[in-house]
Tab-separated table of N, CA and C in Angstrom:
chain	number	residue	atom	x	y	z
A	1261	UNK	N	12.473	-15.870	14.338
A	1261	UNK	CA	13.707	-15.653	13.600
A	1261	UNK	C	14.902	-15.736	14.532
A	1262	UNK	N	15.011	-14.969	15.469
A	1262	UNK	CA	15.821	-14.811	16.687
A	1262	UNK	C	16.047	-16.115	16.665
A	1263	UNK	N	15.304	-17.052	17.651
A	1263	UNK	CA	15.476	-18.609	18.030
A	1263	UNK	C	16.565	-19.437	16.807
A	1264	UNK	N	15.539	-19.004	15.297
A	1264	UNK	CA	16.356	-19.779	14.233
A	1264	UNK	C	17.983	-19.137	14.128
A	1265	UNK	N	17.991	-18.308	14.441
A	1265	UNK	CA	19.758	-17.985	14.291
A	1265	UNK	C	20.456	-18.234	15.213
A	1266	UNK	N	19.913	-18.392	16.311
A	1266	UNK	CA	20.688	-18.709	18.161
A	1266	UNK	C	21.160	-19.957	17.650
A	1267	UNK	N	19.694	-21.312	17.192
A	1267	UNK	CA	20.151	-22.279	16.961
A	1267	UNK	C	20.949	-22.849	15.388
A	1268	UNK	N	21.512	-21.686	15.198
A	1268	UNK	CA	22.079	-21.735	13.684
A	1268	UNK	C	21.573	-22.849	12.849
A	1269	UNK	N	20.183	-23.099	12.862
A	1269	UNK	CA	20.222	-24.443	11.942
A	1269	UNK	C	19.188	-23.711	11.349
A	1270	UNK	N	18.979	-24.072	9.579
A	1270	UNK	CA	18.591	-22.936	8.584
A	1270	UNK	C	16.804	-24.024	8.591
A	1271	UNK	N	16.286	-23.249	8.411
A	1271	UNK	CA	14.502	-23.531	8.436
A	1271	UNK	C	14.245	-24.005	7.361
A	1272	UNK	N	14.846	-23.366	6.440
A	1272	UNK	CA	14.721	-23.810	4.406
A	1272	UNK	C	15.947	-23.508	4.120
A	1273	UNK	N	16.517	-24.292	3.246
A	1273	UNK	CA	17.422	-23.827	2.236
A	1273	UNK	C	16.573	-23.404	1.226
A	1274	UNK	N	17.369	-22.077	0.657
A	1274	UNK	CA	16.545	-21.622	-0.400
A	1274	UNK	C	17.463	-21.723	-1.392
A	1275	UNK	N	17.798	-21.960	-2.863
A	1275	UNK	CA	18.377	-22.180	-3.437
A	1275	UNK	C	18.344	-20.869	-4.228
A	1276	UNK	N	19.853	-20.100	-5.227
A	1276	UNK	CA	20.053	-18.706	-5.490
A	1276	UNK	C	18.359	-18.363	-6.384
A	1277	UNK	N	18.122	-19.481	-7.368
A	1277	UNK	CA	16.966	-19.086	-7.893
A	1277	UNK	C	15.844	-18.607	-7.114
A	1278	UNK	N	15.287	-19.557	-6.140
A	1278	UNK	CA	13.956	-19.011	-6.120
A	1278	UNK	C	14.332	-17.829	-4.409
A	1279	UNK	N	15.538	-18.074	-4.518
A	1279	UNK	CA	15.752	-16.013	-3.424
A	1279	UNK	C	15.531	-15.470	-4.526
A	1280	UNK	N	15.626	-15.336	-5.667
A	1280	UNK	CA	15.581	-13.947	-6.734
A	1280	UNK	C	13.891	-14.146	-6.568
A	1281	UNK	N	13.629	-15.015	-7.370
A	1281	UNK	CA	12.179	-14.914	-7.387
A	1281	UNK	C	11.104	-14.537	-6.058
A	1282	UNK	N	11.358	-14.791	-5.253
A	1282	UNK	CA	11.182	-14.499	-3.406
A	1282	UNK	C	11.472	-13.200	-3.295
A	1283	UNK	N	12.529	-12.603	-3.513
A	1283	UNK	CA	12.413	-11.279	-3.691
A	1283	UNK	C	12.161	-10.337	-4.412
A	1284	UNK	N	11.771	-10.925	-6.221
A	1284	UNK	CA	11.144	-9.950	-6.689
A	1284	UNK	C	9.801	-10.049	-6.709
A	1285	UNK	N	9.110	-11.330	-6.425
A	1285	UNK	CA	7.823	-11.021	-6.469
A	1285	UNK	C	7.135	-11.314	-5.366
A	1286	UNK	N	7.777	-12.087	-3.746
A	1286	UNK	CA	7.231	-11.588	-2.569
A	1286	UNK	C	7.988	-10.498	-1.439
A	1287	UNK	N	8.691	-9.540	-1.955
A	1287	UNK	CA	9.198	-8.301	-1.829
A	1287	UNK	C	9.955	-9.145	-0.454
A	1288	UNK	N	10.761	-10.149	-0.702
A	1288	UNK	CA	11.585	-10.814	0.327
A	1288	UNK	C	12.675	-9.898	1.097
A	1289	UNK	N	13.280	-9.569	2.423
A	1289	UNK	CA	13.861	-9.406	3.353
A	1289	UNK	C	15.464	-10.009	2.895
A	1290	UNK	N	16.693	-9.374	2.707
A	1290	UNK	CA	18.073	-10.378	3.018
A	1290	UNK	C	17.839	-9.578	3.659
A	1291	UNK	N	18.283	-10.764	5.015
A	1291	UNK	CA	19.325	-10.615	6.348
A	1291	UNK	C	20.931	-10.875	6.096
A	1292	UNK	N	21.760	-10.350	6.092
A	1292	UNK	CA	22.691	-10.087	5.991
A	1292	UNK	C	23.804	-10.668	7.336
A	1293	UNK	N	24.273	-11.928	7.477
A	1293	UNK	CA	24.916	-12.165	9.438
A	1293	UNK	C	26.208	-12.065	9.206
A	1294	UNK	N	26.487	-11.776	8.217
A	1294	UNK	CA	28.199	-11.541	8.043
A	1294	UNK	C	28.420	-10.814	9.190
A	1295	UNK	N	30.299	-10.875	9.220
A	1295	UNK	CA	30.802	-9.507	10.302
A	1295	UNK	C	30.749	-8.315	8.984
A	1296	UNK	N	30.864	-7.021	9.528
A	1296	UNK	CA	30.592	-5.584	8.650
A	1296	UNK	C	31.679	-5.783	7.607
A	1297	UNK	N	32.608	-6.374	7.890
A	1297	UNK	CA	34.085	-6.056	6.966
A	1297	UNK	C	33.641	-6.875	5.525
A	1298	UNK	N	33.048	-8.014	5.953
A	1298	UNK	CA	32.340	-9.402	4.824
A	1298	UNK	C	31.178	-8.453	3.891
A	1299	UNK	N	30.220	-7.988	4.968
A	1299	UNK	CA	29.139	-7.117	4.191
A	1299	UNK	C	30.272	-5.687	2.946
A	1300	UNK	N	30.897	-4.983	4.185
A	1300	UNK	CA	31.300	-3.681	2.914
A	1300	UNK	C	31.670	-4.120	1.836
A	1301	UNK	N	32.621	-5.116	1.724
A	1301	UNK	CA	33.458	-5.919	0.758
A	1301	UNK	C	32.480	-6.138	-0.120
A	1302	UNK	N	30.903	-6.651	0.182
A	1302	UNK	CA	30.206	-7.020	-1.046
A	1302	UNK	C	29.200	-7.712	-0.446
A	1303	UNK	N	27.834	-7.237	-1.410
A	1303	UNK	CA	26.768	-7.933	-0.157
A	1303	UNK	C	25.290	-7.866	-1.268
A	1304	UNK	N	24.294	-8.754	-1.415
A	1304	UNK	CA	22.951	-8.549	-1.952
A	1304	UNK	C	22.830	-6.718	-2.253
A	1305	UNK	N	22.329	-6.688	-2.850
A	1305	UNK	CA	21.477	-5.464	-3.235
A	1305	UNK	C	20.512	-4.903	-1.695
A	1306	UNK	N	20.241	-3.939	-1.164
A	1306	UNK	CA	19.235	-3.769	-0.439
A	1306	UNK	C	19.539	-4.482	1.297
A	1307	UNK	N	20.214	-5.619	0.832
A	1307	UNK	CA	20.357	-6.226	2.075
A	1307	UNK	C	20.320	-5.724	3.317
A	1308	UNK	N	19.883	-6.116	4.488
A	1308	UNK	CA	20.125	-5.468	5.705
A	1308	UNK	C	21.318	-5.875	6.749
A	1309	UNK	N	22.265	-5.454	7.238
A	1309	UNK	CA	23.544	-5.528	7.815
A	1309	UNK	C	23.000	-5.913	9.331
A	1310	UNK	N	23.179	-7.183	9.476
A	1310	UNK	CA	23.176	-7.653	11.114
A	1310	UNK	C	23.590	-8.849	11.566
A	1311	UNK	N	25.370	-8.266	11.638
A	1311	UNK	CA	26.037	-9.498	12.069
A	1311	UNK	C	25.916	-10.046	13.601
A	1312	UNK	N	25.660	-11.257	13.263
A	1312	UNK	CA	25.368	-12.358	14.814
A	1312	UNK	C	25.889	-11.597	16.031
A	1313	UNK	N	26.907	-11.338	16.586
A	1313	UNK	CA	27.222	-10.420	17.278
A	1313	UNK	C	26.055	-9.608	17.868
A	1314	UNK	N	25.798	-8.575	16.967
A	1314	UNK	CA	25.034	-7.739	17.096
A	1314	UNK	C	23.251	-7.919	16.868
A	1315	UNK	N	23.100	-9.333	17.150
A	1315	UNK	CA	21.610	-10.074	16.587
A	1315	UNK	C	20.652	-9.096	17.270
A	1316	UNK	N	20.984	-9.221	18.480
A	1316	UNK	CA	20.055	-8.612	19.499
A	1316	UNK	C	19.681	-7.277	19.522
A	1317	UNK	N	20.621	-6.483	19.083
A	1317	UNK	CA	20.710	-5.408	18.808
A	1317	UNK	C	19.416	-4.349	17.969
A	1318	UNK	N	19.946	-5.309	16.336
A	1318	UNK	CA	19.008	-5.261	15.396
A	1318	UNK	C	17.627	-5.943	15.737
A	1319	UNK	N	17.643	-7.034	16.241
A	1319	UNK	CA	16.256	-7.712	15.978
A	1319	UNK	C	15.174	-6.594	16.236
A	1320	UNK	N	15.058	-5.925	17.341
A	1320	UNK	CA	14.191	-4.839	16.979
A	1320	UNK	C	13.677	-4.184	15.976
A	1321	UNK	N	15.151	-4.199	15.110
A	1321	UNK	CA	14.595	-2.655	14.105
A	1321	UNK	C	14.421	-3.976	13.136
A	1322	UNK	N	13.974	-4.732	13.115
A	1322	UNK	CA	13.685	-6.023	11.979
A	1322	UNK	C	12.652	-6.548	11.919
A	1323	UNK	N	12.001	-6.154	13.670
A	1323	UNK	CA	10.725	-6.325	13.361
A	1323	UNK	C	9.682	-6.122	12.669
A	1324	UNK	N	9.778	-4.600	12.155
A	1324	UNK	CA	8.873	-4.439	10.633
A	1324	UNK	C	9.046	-5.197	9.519
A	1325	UNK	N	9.840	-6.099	9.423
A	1325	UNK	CA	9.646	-7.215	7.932
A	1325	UNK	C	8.972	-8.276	8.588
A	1326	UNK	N	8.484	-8.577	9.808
A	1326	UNK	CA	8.015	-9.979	10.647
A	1326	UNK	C	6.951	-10.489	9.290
A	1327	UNK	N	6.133	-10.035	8.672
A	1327	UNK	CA	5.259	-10.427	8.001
A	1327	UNK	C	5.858	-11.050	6.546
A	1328	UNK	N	6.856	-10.210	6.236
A	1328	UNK	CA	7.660	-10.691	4.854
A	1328	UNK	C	8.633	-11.392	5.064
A	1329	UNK	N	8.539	-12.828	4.104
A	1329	UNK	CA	9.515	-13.628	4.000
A	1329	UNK	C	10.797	-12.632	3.907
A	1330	UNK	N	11.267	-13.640	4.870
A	1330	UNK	CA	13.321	-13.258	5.054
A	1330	UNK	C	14.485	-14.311	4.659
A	1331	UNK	N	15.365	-13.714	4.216
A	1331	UNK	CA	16.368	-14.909	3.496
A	1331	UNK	C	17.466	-14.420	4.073
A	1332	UNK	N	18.161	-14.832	5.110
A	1332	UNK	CA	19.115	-15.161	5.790
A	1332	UNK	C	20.306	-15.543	5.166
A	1333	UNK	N	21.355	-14.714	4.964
A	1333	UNK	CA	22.668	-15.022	4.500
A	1333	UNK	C	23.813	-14.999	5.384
């Protein structure tokens, strides 16, 4: 995941439909890379807050979804 965001180039486009479906029925991950001001303003449901900046930071505590698909916003 790390690597795919360093090299900002997206692995899949996922189109809005099948993220809904990805997340309601393979209990999908948003990653959230906005800066915080983009996220408070308005953001997915559930989403997790970890703007690029701070990639490194989070990637740790992100490691518990490694197994569940993640959708990167």
């Amino acid at each position: 995941i790390v690597e795919s965001i360093r090299g900002k180039r997206a692995k899949h486009v996922v189109h809005p439909k099948d993220a809904i479906l990805l997340i309601n029925r393979n209990n999908a991950v948003v990653i959230d890379i906005r800066a915080n001001e983009n996220y408070k303003s308005g953001h997915i449901v559930d989403a997790i807050s970890a703007p690029l900046p701070e990639w490194n930071q989070k990637a740790k505590k992100l490691d518990k979804y490694k197994n569940k698909p993640m959708i990167v916003v």
